Amino acid sequence: MSKSARFDPHIVRGALMDSVRKLDPRHQAKNPVMFVVLVGSVFTTVLGLQALTGRGEAPAPFILGISLWLWFTVLFGNFAEAMAEGRGKAQADTLRKSRRDVNAKRLDEPRYGSSYTTVSGALLHKGDVVVVETGEFIPMDGEIIEGAASVDESAITGESAPVIRESGGDRSSVTGGTRVLSDWLVIRVTAEAGESFLERMIAMVEGAKRQKTPNEIALNILLAALTIVFLMATATLLPFSIFAVNEAGKGQPVTVTVLVALLVCLIPTTIGALLSAIGIAGMDRMLQANVLAMSGRAVEAAGDVDVLLLDKTGTITLGNRQATAFVPADGVSETQLADAAQLASLADETPEGRSVVILAKEKFQIRERDLHQLGAHFVPFTARTRMSGVDLDGRQIRKGAADSIEAYVTSLGGSFPTGVRQAVESIARQGGTPLVVAEGNRVLGVIHLKDIVKGGIKERFAELRRAGIKTIMITGDNPLTAAAIAAEAGVDDFLAEATPERKLQLIRERQAEGRLVAMTGDGTNDAPALAQADVAVAMNTGTQAAKEAGNMVDLDSNPTKLIEIVQIGKQMLMTRGALTTFSTANDVAKYFAIIPAAFATTYPQLSALNVMHLASPESAILSAVIFNALIIVALIPLALRGIQYRPVSAADLLQRHLLIYGAGGVLLPFAGIKVIDMILAGLGWV
Amino acid sequence: MGITMIRAALTTFLTLTVLTGVIYPLAITGIAKLVFPAQATGSLIVENGKVRGSNLIGQSFEDPKYFWSRLSATSLEPYNPASSSGSNYGPHHPDLKKAMEARRAALQALDPRNPPPIDLLTASASGLDPHITPAAAAYQAARVARVRNLSLDRVYQLIAEHSTGRAWGILGEPAVNVVQLNRALDR
Amino acid sequence: MSGNDLTQLGFYLLVLLLCVKPLGNYMASVLEGRRTSTLERGLYRLAGVNPDQGMTWKVYAAAFLAFNALGVLAVYSILRLQHLLPLNPQGFGALEPHTALNIAISFATNTNWQNYGGESTLSYFTQMVGLTVQNFVSAASGLAVVAALARGLASKNSESIGNFWADLVRGTLYILLPLSAILAIFLVSQGVIQNLDGYVPVADSKRVLPMGPAASQVAIKQLGTNGGGFFNVNSAHPFENPTALSNFFQVLSILLIPAALCVTFGRMVNDNRQGWALLAAMVLIFVPLLLIEAQVEVGNMEGKEVRFGTTNSALWAVATTAASNGSVNAMHDSFTPIGGLIPMFLMQLGEVVFGGVGSGLYGMVVFAIIAVFLAGLMVGRTPEYLGKKIEAFEMKMASIAILVPPVCVLLGTAISVVTPMGLSGLQDRGAHGFSEILYAFSSMGNNNGSAFGGYGANNPLVNLTGGVAMFFARYWVAWPVLAIAGSLARKKTVPVGPGTLPTHTPLFVGLLVGAVLIVGVLAFIPALALGPIVEALQ
């Protein structure tokens, strides 16, 4: 996400309006730190007005100056929150547009062709069966029970290319608000009105239902405790100061305005103001990654994950295998096989098909040919035949799984040679996929398709390991093959011949050790494991059951994204921690600014503590308050962007952040307050 | 809270009270009187069957013929052993400065040398400090020798006899027991 | 400071650190129930207690509170009925109700703030059966709570945090009693008195020499971080602390158990390094403050004894306030402004730098939990301490434990500086007067018990506000700590991995030191500025 996108003028304008709207005390009361600032703002305003009548505790301009900046402090906090919400709001608006009330054709009997009654989509209930035909919107979330169709899901995923949805298997779920582009679907409704995926998504991105995450609650408690400590430290200063004035016999007791200013400077306003923005921004970053988290809790848990279960295919290896060898049948030359295989694959636009063409070119210099010039007819892959190929000059070349080709050649009176069968078995044993090529009733040989480990994945796993996260590869392969791929990919462990039960068991075992487990899944049989895992990312292409069981949905259906999700989770926590440290560290300088100023009339010798040599007591106090307000604005980008994630050990990370936000937090305000003081003095305002 | 807990609390409290509040102090008293009878009863100075004080408890000496002890802020009178107390003057308390100046003047009237060691100008923590520093003893030695017509060497010899060094050569500060020293002078 | 001064301080630290490991391991064996005796078993039979039966944290806390309530009641009754009770050769009368209540809370809470002069107020019976008993059991109560906390951290999926009665009895029988007996006898050899005789009149004068069973009480007052003196001036009194050696072993005893408990803790949580890390954090705060204190007191003999000199007085002042001991061998009120600030600040840190027996360590663990929480967030992971996830409940309890003492201190001080009664006992004017009151409430509000003597605090207002402060500072810290222990015991233990933030490294020790200092500094800088800092700048 680019910076300009984040500070979209439209969003900024909306956020400015919202900052004022959020002054509502009921809203502020949710955040104890900022509530204290709000109360202080109101209080100093009253004191300022009183001073205007000439009976004030201090000159009116001074009180009102403080008061003004306290109001700014509150507004800046609101602005941060509103900015964080802005993006989600914009996205929600788009989503809302796709939430139209469409009419649904409710079938009287759950089969295609049955009679139907047209009802409003809003009146559908769980279990109703509807038919949706070309051009129509799917009225409600559901499971396809009959049919196959291409569906435009861009309203949800933002991806314009249509996707195939079909009954049975792992692509059987549809989302309300998406549109059927071709063919028809018979769908059993799986959600009640108002609870649909789209509705939940809108609520989620708007942050309307945002609940505080566990760590956020814990942090809030700590911040409240700090606030109470500072409330005590400042409130008791009044009696202390009265005593001091009586004893020293000179000066004035510290004013309430100064005490309020001191209090606001000391309480952790920086983190208090940015806390909810950080949480919202975390959810928002998930959305940018096209991941829909069902709760903030899940996002936070993602940062804690110590075991990642990764499906081999698509995550660790390229989803598509590549041809690496041609194994000819007896009496067939390798070139002959390569030539036939190439012809059969020319029109096959799948990566596997293309890899066959490439291999033929690389190994046997068989150049690509144009099927049209050859007058060839392409036979596409169908679920029924489970083969693809080409017909040309009376030649019928087919390629496909061993059993399909066997059935094909047998039906044409041919036979399946033993040598080929052995080659098929041997390839399978090595973890490859055998693809048999036949011409007419004669089997020519086998193409060896092999898993290719994704480039750079090994390095990513090493990164994760340094950050304390273990990776476990899940595969249906036999242990031998799995071990080979695991070693190549550099995962820490693997589960071979994985079944849903074994996957579930693995998760339980790791959890019993006290680890947090994350996984991805899409099939209905993944549902139990998804439900068990601490962070469970369901693929959007997956079944309804999988989506229900998971606590996140990846709209891109990209299993590698799990790694990104973990980083976003960590970022959210790190940002909170760093700003809390920063906020507290800031207090040191503020004491040096305010304490000598507050007691200047009673104990002038305290001016020795005025190490910044601030111009006057008034400018010292005002400068501290202004710094305290401005630092919130200055940190909004950091809060929204999050601290950059680095894959290093916890100790290294802590050291780095302590240096930047701890030591930096002590030093920066000295400079900041001094600069503001110089400007104030230069302008002659104080 | 069940009856079992009340029983446990009461019984444990009573048994531990007997153990730590009766048996323990009585046992220590018994052993102490047996093994260290003099120390256990206050390291008393007994003269002809009369208790003259304790080797550990300071006394007031204001006569020029004695080594003066430190100032004492015990209530009713200085060096009142029944009521230990320091002055508790804060570092800027005006009376502290006054007391020190008064002491300095009194000392310098007899020993017009500068400056008197600090321990002679200040009140001790207990108000019963039996010691002065070797420097304070040296400061007063000439005066005592003069008033008593003793040789300075003799006075220094007595000081040495009633001085203690650091324990184990490291711990504490060298000190002169002014109670014992003055009694030795009187003998 | 001279070379010898540094040698004395170095020698002290050396001996202390040499004792820490053997004593710590021994205490672990005691608290883990690996030592037993007929006496102990008989005591359990009498009380109807099964020492192996675990308690949930709520039951444990209830037992702890019930037992402590009995202590308050007993001491209060003894003080009020003193004139009717035996062993009162001087015929001291009963104490005022508010004075008695303050003393009762003071000794039950291991504070041992004294609003009276021992030799002029209390009978031997009161000193023995009332106060000495509390010196033992309040320290043993602290031991029990820290043992429970260690068990909470060490156990997995368990409801139990141990048995309070067993912890209390074992701590008393095998740790406090034997050590006290040895120290008491040694002290007598140095001249500390131990008898039940009446006060001895000095011939031909109106003076009387006070007597009494001092050594037996002085020994436990140091070892149990109680600090309540037998005499008014505490360990400055020549009968309570007559020689350099008695001084050395007393000041050693002040930090002995709190320091060694770190090792005990490491043993009990099955990771010795954790204990050393906590000890290192304590030492890192202690040593610089000690050096400053010793330096600023050079040449200031007001309120100090010649046999101790300024260095041993400074060492004692820092040790007694680092630990929540509160005994003194010099008058803190007469220290230089910075010399007074440091003991005050050490108390305001919440008595976690060594701190009280048990209470110091559990206070430090609470700070470790806070530090771990912040550190965990900073590295992007839900914080863990010793494999236990630190969540909202633990933070709530830790916050209460950290919050209560400063609130008590600041509120108590505020009430006193604006009320005529609160100001009535004030000896000094100006900033130092403020320091005296602030010191008094810093002491009571952190269960220390030492005093800036210039503040005559025996009036109903201060006795009551102080009593409340001592009560809250003890039980509103111990109770949340037990709640944390219970909550952690129930959790599973997360295995250590590269993503785990190690809590035994110098980095974490630094962070812990930072957390302790920053909370203390931020809460008390304004108050300190109006007291000792103004004085120092005068």
mmCIF file of N, CA and C in Angstrom, chain A residues 215 218-219 221-222 225 229-230 232-233 236-237 239-240 243 247 303-304 306 465 467-468 511 513-515 570 573-574 577-578 580-581 584 587 591 595 599 603 605-606 650-651 653-654 657-658, chain C residues 370 373-375 377-383 392 395-396 399 403 407 410-411 413-414 417-418 423 426 429-431 434 492-495 498-501 507 511 522-523 526-527 529-530 534 537-538:
data_model
loop_
_atom_site.group_PDB
_atom_site.id
_atom_site.type_symbol
_atom_site.label_atom_id
_atom_site.label_comp_id
_atom_site.label_asym_id
_atom_site.label_seq_id
_atom_site.Cartn_x
_atom_site.Cartn_y
_atom_site.Cartn_z
ATOM 1 N N ASN A 215 -4.562 -8.955 24.003
ATOM 2 C CA ASN A 215 -3.407 -8.151 24.400
ATOM 3 C C ASN A 215 -3.758 -6.684 24.525
ATOM 4 N N ALA A 218 -5.244 -6.272 27.908
ATOM 5 C CA ALA A 218 -4.194 -6.292 28.929
ATOM 6 C C ALA A 218 -3.426 -4.972 28.921
ATOM 7 N N LEU A 219 -3.133 -4.480 27.739
ATOM 8 C CA LEU A 219 -2.402 -3.220 27.644
ATOM 9 C C LEU A 219 -3.238 -2.065 28.192
ATOM 10 N N ILE A 221 -5.322 -2.203 30.533
ATOM 11 C CA ILE A 221 -5.274 -2.261 32.001
ATOM 12 C C ILE A 221 -4.004 -1.587 32.495
ATOM 13 N N LEU A 222 -2.892 -1.914 31.836
ATOM 14 C CA LEU A 222 -1.627 -1.306 32.241
ATOM 15 C C LEU A 222 -1.679 0.216 32.075
ATOM 16 N N ALA A 225 -3.673 1.738 34.765
ATOM 17 C CA ALA A 225 -2.923 1.759 36.025
ATOM 18 C C ALA A 225 -1.928 2.918 36.026
ATOM 19 N N VAL A 229 -1.668 6.154 38.577
ATOM 20 C CA VAL A 229 -0.444 6.565 39.277
ATOM 21 C C VAL A 229 -0.180 8.056 39.032
ATOM 22 N N PHE A 230 -0.303 8.447 37.757
ATOM 23 C CA PHE A 230 -0.008 9.850 37.443
ATOM 24 C C PHE A 230 -1.084 10.787 37.985
ATOM 25 N N MET A 232 -2.577 10.336 40.752
ATOM 26 C CA MET A 232 -2.186 10.490 42.154
ATOM 27 C C MET A 232 -1.018 11.455 42.273
ATOM 28 N N ALA A 233 -0.004 11.230 41.432
ATOM 29 C CA ALA A 233 1.215 12.035 41.532
ATOM 30 C C ALA A 233 0.900 13.515 41.302
ATOM 31 N N THR A 236 -1.914 14.993 44.174
ATOM 32 C CA THR A 236 -1.349 15.270 45.495
ATOM 33 C C THR A 236 -0.392 16.453 45.460
ATOM 34 N N LEU A 237 -0.005 16.865 44.259
ATOM 35 C CA LEU A 237 0.894 18.020 44.190
ATOM 36 C C LEU A 237 0.234 19.289 44.712
ATOM 37 N N PRO A 239 -1.953 19.702 47.437
ATOM 38 C CA PRO A 239 -1.651 19.854 48.868
ATOM 39 C C PRO A 239 -0.164 20.025 49.156
ATOM 40 N N PHE A 240 0.674 19.299 48.417
ATOM 41 C CA PHE A 240 2.115 19.425 48.649
ATOM 42 C C PHE A 240 2.549 20.871 48.410
ATOM 43 N N PHE A 243 1.400 23.266 51.104
ATOM 44 C CA PHE A 243 2.299 23.127 52.243
ATOM 45 C C PHE A 243 3.600 23.884 51.981
ATOM 46 N N GLU A 247 5.214 26.997 54.031
ATOM 47 C CA GLU A 247 6.501 26.850 54.698
ATOM 48 C C GLU A 247 7.511 27.858 54.177
ATOM 49 N N GLY A 303 0.190 -13.429 15.362
ATOM 50 C CA GLY A 303 1.526 -12.987 15.751
ATOM 51 C C GLY A 303 2.205 -13.942 16.705
ATOM 52 N N ASP A 304 1.405 -14.768 17.354
ATOM 53 C CA ASP A 304 1.952 -15.675 18.372
ATOM 54 C C ASP A 304 2.240 -17.066 17.849
ATOM 55 N N ASP A 306 3.512 -20.421 16.617
ATOM 56 C CA ASP A 306 4.865 -20.974 16.554
ATOM 57 C C ASP A 306 4.968 -22.190 15.644
ATOM 58 N N ARG A 465 12.179 -19.524 10.879
ATOM 59 C CA ARG A 465 12.857 -20.258 11.939
ATOM 60 C C ARG A 465 13.571 -19.292 12.867
ATOM 61 N N ALA A 467 12.717 -16.353 13.506
ATOM 62 C CA ALA A 467 11.713 -15.658 14.309
ATOM 63 C C ALA A 467 10.987 -16.629 15.238
ATOM 64 N N GLY A 468 11.444 -17.889 15.260
ATOM 65 C CA GLY A 468 10.891 -18.832 16.218
ATOM 66 C C GLY A 468 9.670 -19.573 15.733
ATOM 67 N N GLN A 511 -0.479 -28.467 20.146
ATOM 68 C CA GLN A 511 -1.143 -27.563 21.091
ATOM 69 C C GLN A 511 -0.940 -28.031 22.521
ATOM 70 N N GLU A 513 1.618 -29.343 23.625
ATOM 71 C CA GLU A 513 2.959 -28.893 24.020
ATOM 72 C C GLU A 513 2.952 -27.407 24.363
ATOM 73 N N GLY A 514 1.826 -26.755 24.149
ATOM 74 C CA GLY A 514 1.743 -25.333 24.463
ATOM 75 C C GLY A 514 1.998 -24.451 23.265
ATOM 76 N N ARG A 515 1.979 -25.045 22.059
ATOM 77 C CA ARG A 515 2.266 -24.223 20.884
ATOM 78 C C ARG A 515 0.981 -23.738 20.226
ATOM 79 N N LYS A 570 2.217 -9.931 14.080
ATOM 80 C CA LYS A 570 3.344 -9.494 14.902
ATOM 81 C C LYS A 570 3.502 -7.978 14.853
ATOM 82 N N LEU A 573 1.239 -6.157 17.323
ATOM 83 C CA LEU A 573 1.700 -6.168 18.710
ATOM 84 C C LEU A 573 2.923 -5.267 18.878
ATOM 85 N N MET A 574 3.847 -5.378 17.927
ATOM 86 C CA MET A 574 5.086 -4.609 18.052
ATOM 87 C C MET A 574 4.806 -3.111 18.068
ATOM 88 N N GLY A 577 3.549 -2.171 21.483
ATOM 89 C CA GLY A 577 4.608 -2.223 22.495
ATOM 90 C C GLY A 577 5.560 -1.053 22.346
ATOM 91 N N ALA A 578 5.959 -0.791 21.100
ATOM 92 C CA ALA A 578 6.942 0.264 20.864
ATOM 93 C C ALA A 578 6.371 1.620 21.269
ATOM 94 N N THR A 580 3.984 2.219 23.419
ATOM 95 C CA THR A 580 3.823 2.298 24.873
ATOM 96 C C THR A 580 5.150 2.695 25.512
ATOM 97 N N THR A 581 6.200 2.035 25.083
ATOM 98 C CA THR A 581 7.527 2.355 25.610
ATOM 99 C C THR A 581 7.875 3.808 25.309
ATOM 100 N N THR A 584 5.860 6.297 27.483
ATOM 101 C CA THR A 584 6.293 6.371 28.871
ATOM 102 C C THR A 584 7.653 7.049 28.973
ATOM 103 N N ASP A 587 7.997 10.850 29.271
ATOM 104 C CA ASP A 587 7.655 11.558 30.504
ATOM 105 C C ASP A 587 8.854 12.192 31.191
ATOM 106 N N TYR A 591 8.854 16.011 32.731
ATOM 107 C CA TYR A 591 9.085 16.391 34.122
ATOM 108 C C TYR A 591 10.095 17.525 34.196
ATOM 109 N N ILE A 595 8.155 20.504 36.071
ATOM 110 C CA ILE A 595 8.358 20.621 37.516
ATOM 111 C C ILE A 595 9.021 21.945 37.907
ATOM 112 N N PHE A 599 6.816 25.180 40.056
ATOM 113 C CA PHE A 599 7.131 25.653 41.396
ATOM 114 C C PHE A 599 8.125 26.814 41.381
ATOM 115 N N TYR A 603 9.877 27.671 44.912
ATOM 116 C CA TYR A 603 11.245 27.184 45.051
ATOM 117 C C TYR A 603 12.038 27.542 43.800
ATOM 118 N N GLN A 605 14.997 27.686 43.351
ATOM 119 C CA GLN A 605 16.218 26.887 43.139
ATOM 120 C C GLN A 605 15.955 25.665 42.259
ATOM 121 N N LEU A 606 14.665 25.305 42.093
ATOM 122 C CA LEU A 606 14.363 24.165 41.227
ATOM 123 C C LEU A 606 14.662 24.467 39.764
ATOM 124 N N ALA A 650 13.860 -12.872 19.030
ATOM 125 C CA ALA A 650 13.140 -11.985 19.938
ATOM 126 C C ALA A 650 14.100 -11.042 20.650
ATOM 127 N N ALA A 651 15.250 -11.568 21.081
ATOM 128 C CA ALA A 651 16.183 -10.748 21.851
ATOM 129 C C ALA A 651 16.730 -9.609 20.990
ATOM 130 N N LEU A 653 15.321 -8.282 18.406
ATOM 131 C CA LEU A 653 14.233 -7.362 18.114
ATOM 132 C C LEU A 653 14.002 -6.425 19.301
ATOM 133 N N LEU A 654 14.046 -7.017 20.496
ATOM 134 C CA LEU A 654 13.812 -6.221 21.706
ATOM 135 C C LEU A 654 14.891 -5.159 21.847
ATOM 136 N N HIS A 657 14.287 -2.356 19.384
ATOM 137 C CA HIS A 657 13.144 -1.506 19.698
ATOM 138 C C HIS A 657 13.343 -0.709 20.985
ATOM 139 N N LEU A 658 14.074 -1.307 21.925
ATOM 140 C CA LEU A 658 14.366 -0.550 23.148
ATOM 141 C C LEU A 658 15.229 0.659 22.825
ATOM 142 N N ILE C 370 5.464 -7.219 34.355
ATOM 143 C CA ILE C 370 5.203 -5.998 33.599
ATOM 144 C C ILE C 370 6.254 -5.818 32.506
ATOM 145 N N PHE C 373 5.706 -8.161 29.755
ATOM 146 C CA PHE C 373 4.544 -7.768 28.956
ATOM 147 C C PHE C 373 4.948 -6.737 27.904
ATOM 148 N N LEU C 374 5.660 -5.716 28.366
ATOM 149 C CA LEU C 374 6.098 -4.677 27.428
ATOM 150 C C LEU C 374 7.040 -5.255 26.380
ATOM 151 N N ALA C 375 7.974 -6.081 26.859
ATOM 152 C CA ALA C 375 8.957 -6.657 25.944
ATOM 153 C C ALA C 375 8.254 -7.560 24.936
ATOM 154 N N LEU C 377 5.228 -7.370 23.797
ATOM 155 C CA LEU C 377 4.590 -6.559 22.767
ATOM 156 C C LEU C 377 5.636 -6.041 21.792
ATOM 157 N N MET C 378 6.766 -5.625 22.340
ATOM 158 C CA MET C 378 7.774 -5.020 21.461
ATOM 159 C C MET C 378 8.347 -6.018 20.463
ATOM 160 N N VAL C 379 8.312 -7.310 20.798
ATOM 161 C CA VAL C 379 8.817 -8.284 19.829
ATOM 162 C C VAL C 379 7.668 -8.962 19.086
ATOM 163 N N GLY C 380 6.451 -8.492 19.309
ATOM 164 C CA GLY C 380 5.340 -8.988 18.512
ATOM 165 C C GLY C 380 4.853 -10.360 18.902
ATOM 166 N N ARG C 381 4.765 -10.619 20.178
ATOM 167 C CA ARG C 381 4.338 -11.928 20.609
ATOM 168 C C ARG C 381 3.639 -11.786 21.950
ATOM 169 N N THR C 382 2.563 -12.526 22.165
ATOM 170 C CA THR C 382 1.916 -12.474 23.465
ATOM 171 C C THR C 382 2.950 -12.839 24.513
ATOM 172 N N PRO C 383 3.121 -11.972 25.529
ATOM 173 C CA PRO C 383 4.232 -12.143 26.453
ATOM 174 C C PRO C 383 4.145 -13.435 27.256
ATOM 175 N N ALA C 392 -4.645 -10.697 30.286
ATOM 176 C CA ALA C 392 -5.332 -9.578 30.937
ATOM 177 C C ALA C 392 -5.439 -9.762 32.452
ATOM 178 N N MET C 395 -2.223 -9.056 34.145
ATOM 179 C CA MET C 395 -1.900 -7.634 34.093
ATOM 180 C C MET C 395 -2.737 -6.849 35.078
ATOM 181 N N LYS C 396 -3.984 -7.274 35.231
ATOM 182 C CA LYS C 396 -4.856 -6.564 36.165
ATOM 183 C C LYS C 396 -4.285 -6.701 37.575
ATOM 184 N N SER C 399 -1.039 -4.882 37.984
ATOM 185 C CA SER C 399 -1.262 -3.441 38.072
ATOM 186 C C SER C 399 -1.703 -3.037 39.473
ATOM 187 N N LEU C 403 0.281 -0.556 41.827
ATOM 188 C CA LEU C 403 -0.435 0.697 42.035
ATOM 189 C C LEU C 403 -0.616 1.036 43.513
ATOM 190 N N VAL C 407 -0.020 4.812 45.712
ATOM 191 C CA VAL C 407 -1.251 5.509 46.090
ATOM 192 C C VAL C 407 -1.280 5.731 47.596
ATOM 193 N N LEU C 410 1.343 8.504 48.508
ATOM 194 C CA LEU C 410 1.014 9.875 48.090
ATOM 195 C C LEU C 410 -0.215 10.399 48.833
ATOM 196 N N LEU C 411 -1.225 9.549 48.966
ATOM 197 C CA LEU C 411 -2.437 10.000 49.663
ATOM 198 C C LEU C 411 -2.153 10.271 51.134
ATOM 199 N N THR C 413 0.650 11.075 52.557
ATOM 200 C CA THR C 413 1.430 12.302 52.683
ATOM 201 C C THR C 413 0.537 13.525 52.479
ATOM 202 N N ALA C 414 -0.321 13.441 51.455
ATOM 203 C CA ALA C 414 -1.176 14.587 51.150
ATOM 204 C C ALA C 414 -2.092 14.915 52.321
ATOM 205 N N VAL C 417 -0.024 16.610 55.169
ATOM 206 C CA VAL C 417 0.544 17.953 55.025
ATOM 207 C C VAL C 417 -0.514 19.050 55.056
ATOM 208 N N VAL C 418 -1.791 18.675 54.963
ATOM 209 C CA VAL C 418 -2.794 19.739 54.986
ATOM 210 C C VAL C 418 -3.661 19.701 56.241
ATOM 211 N N LEU C 423 0.415 17.759 60.847
ATOM 212 C CA LEU C 423 1.594 18.610 60.930
ATOM 213 C C LEU C 423 2.086 18.807 62.358
ATOM 214 N N LEU C 426 5.618 17.713 63.511
ATOM 215 C CA LEU C 426 6.719 18.033 62.617
ATOM 216 C C LEU C 426 7.772 18.867 63.320
ATOM 217 N N ARG C 429 10.984 22.678 59.607
ATOM 218 C CA ARG C 429 10.140 23.487 58.752
ATOM 219 C C ARG C 429 10.565 23.285 57.309
ATOM 220 N N GLY C 430 9.791 23.852 56.410
ATOM 221 C CA GLY C 430 10.204 23.930 55.009
ATOM 222 C C GLY C 430 10.285 22.579 54.332
ATOM 223 N N ALA C 431 11.153 22.541 53.331
ATOM 224 C CA ALA C 431 11.256 21.349 52.501
ATOM 225 C C ALA C 431 11.612 20.120 53.328
ATOM 226 N N PHE C 434 8.658 18.583 54.832
ATOM 227 C CA PHE C 434 7.945 17.781 53.840
ATOM 228 C C PHE C 434 8.635 16.432 53.663
ATOM 229 N N LYS C 492 -1.035 -23.847 30.839
ATOM 230 C CA LYS C 492 -0.004 -24.754 30.373
ATOM 231 C C LYS C 492 1.277 -23.964 30.149
ATOM 232 N N THR C 493 2.374 -24.705 30.045
ATOM 233 C CA THR C 493 3.655 -24.049 29.892
ATOM 234 C C THR C 493 4.062 -24.077 28.431
ATOM 235 N N VAL C 494 4.371 -22.916 27.908
ATOM 236 C CA VAL C 494 4.779 -22.819 26.509
ATOM 237 C C VAL C 494 6.255 -23.181 26.417
ATOM 238 N N PRO C 495 6.612 -24.091 25.505
ATOM 239 C CA PRO C 495 8.031 -24.459 25.409
ATOM 240 C C PRO C 495 8.861 -23.288 24.888
ATOM 241 N N PRO C 498 13.172 -20.044 19.739
ATOM 242 C CA PRO C 498 13.874 -18.812 19.364
ATOM 243 C C PRO C 498 12.955 -17.588 19.413
ATOM 244 N N GLY C 499 11.650 -17.809 19.309
ATOM 245 C CA GLY C 499 10.720 -16.686 19.364
ATOM 246 C C GLY C 499 10.442 -16.249 20.784
ATOM 247 N N THR C 500 10.865 -17.072 21.755
ATOM 248 C CA THR C 500 10.633 -16.723 23.149
ATOM 249 C C THR C 500 11.648 -15.678 23.562
ATOM 250 N N LEU C 501 11.172 -14.705 24.313
ATOM 251 C CA LEU C 501 12.099 -13.710 24.807
ATOM 252 C C LEU C 501 12.767 -14.275 26.057
ATOM 253 N N LEU C 507 20.129 -8.236 28.747
ATOM 254 C CA LEU C 507 19.158 -7.331 28.133
ATOM 255 C C LEU C 507 17.880 -7.274 28.962
ATOM 256 N N LEU C 511 16.140 -4.301 31.162
ATOM 257 C CA LEU C 511 14.759 -3.860 30.984
ATOM 258 C C LEU C 511 14.009 -3.866 32.318
ATOM 259 N N LEU C 522 8.769 8.067 37.914
ATOM 260 C CA LEU C 522 7.642 8.828 37.386
ATOM 261 C C LEU C 522 6.606 9.120 38.464
ATOM 262 N N ALA C 523 6.428 8.181 39.386
ATOM 263 C CA ALA C 523 5.408 8.409 40.407
ATOM 264 C C ALA C 523 5.878 9.394 41.475
ATOM 265 N N PRO C 526 7.771 14.331 41.325
ATOM 266 C CA PRO C 526 7.218 15.615 41.773
ATOM 267 C C PRO C 526 7.327 15.777 43.287
ATOM 268 N N ALA C 527 6.993 14.706 44.026
ATOM 269 C CA ALA C 527 7.055 14.790 45.479
ATOM 270 C C ALA C 527 8.493 14.966 45.943
ATOM 271 N N ALA C 529 10.844 16.268 44.350
ATOM 272 C CA ALA C 529 11.332 17.594 43.966
ATOM 273 C C ALA C 529 11.031 18.612 45.055
ATOM 274 N N LEU C 530 9.878 18.459 45.718
ATOM 275 C CA LEU C 530 9.491 19.433 46.748
ATOM 276 C C LEU C 530 10.142 19.141 48.090
ATOM 277 N N VAL C 534 14.732 19.941 46.565
ATOM 278 C CA VAL C 534 14.820 21.365 46.917
ATOM 279 C C VAL C 534 15.902 21.577 47.972
ATOM 280 N N LEU C 537 19.299 21.510 46.541
ATOM 281 C CA LEU C 537 19.630 22.658 45.706
ATOM 282 C C LEU C 537 19.766 23.935 46.525
ATOM 283 N N GLN C 538 19.524 23.836 47.843
ATOM 284 C CA GLN C 538 19.595 25.034 48.670
ATOM 285 C C GLN C 538 21.026 25.526 48.827
#
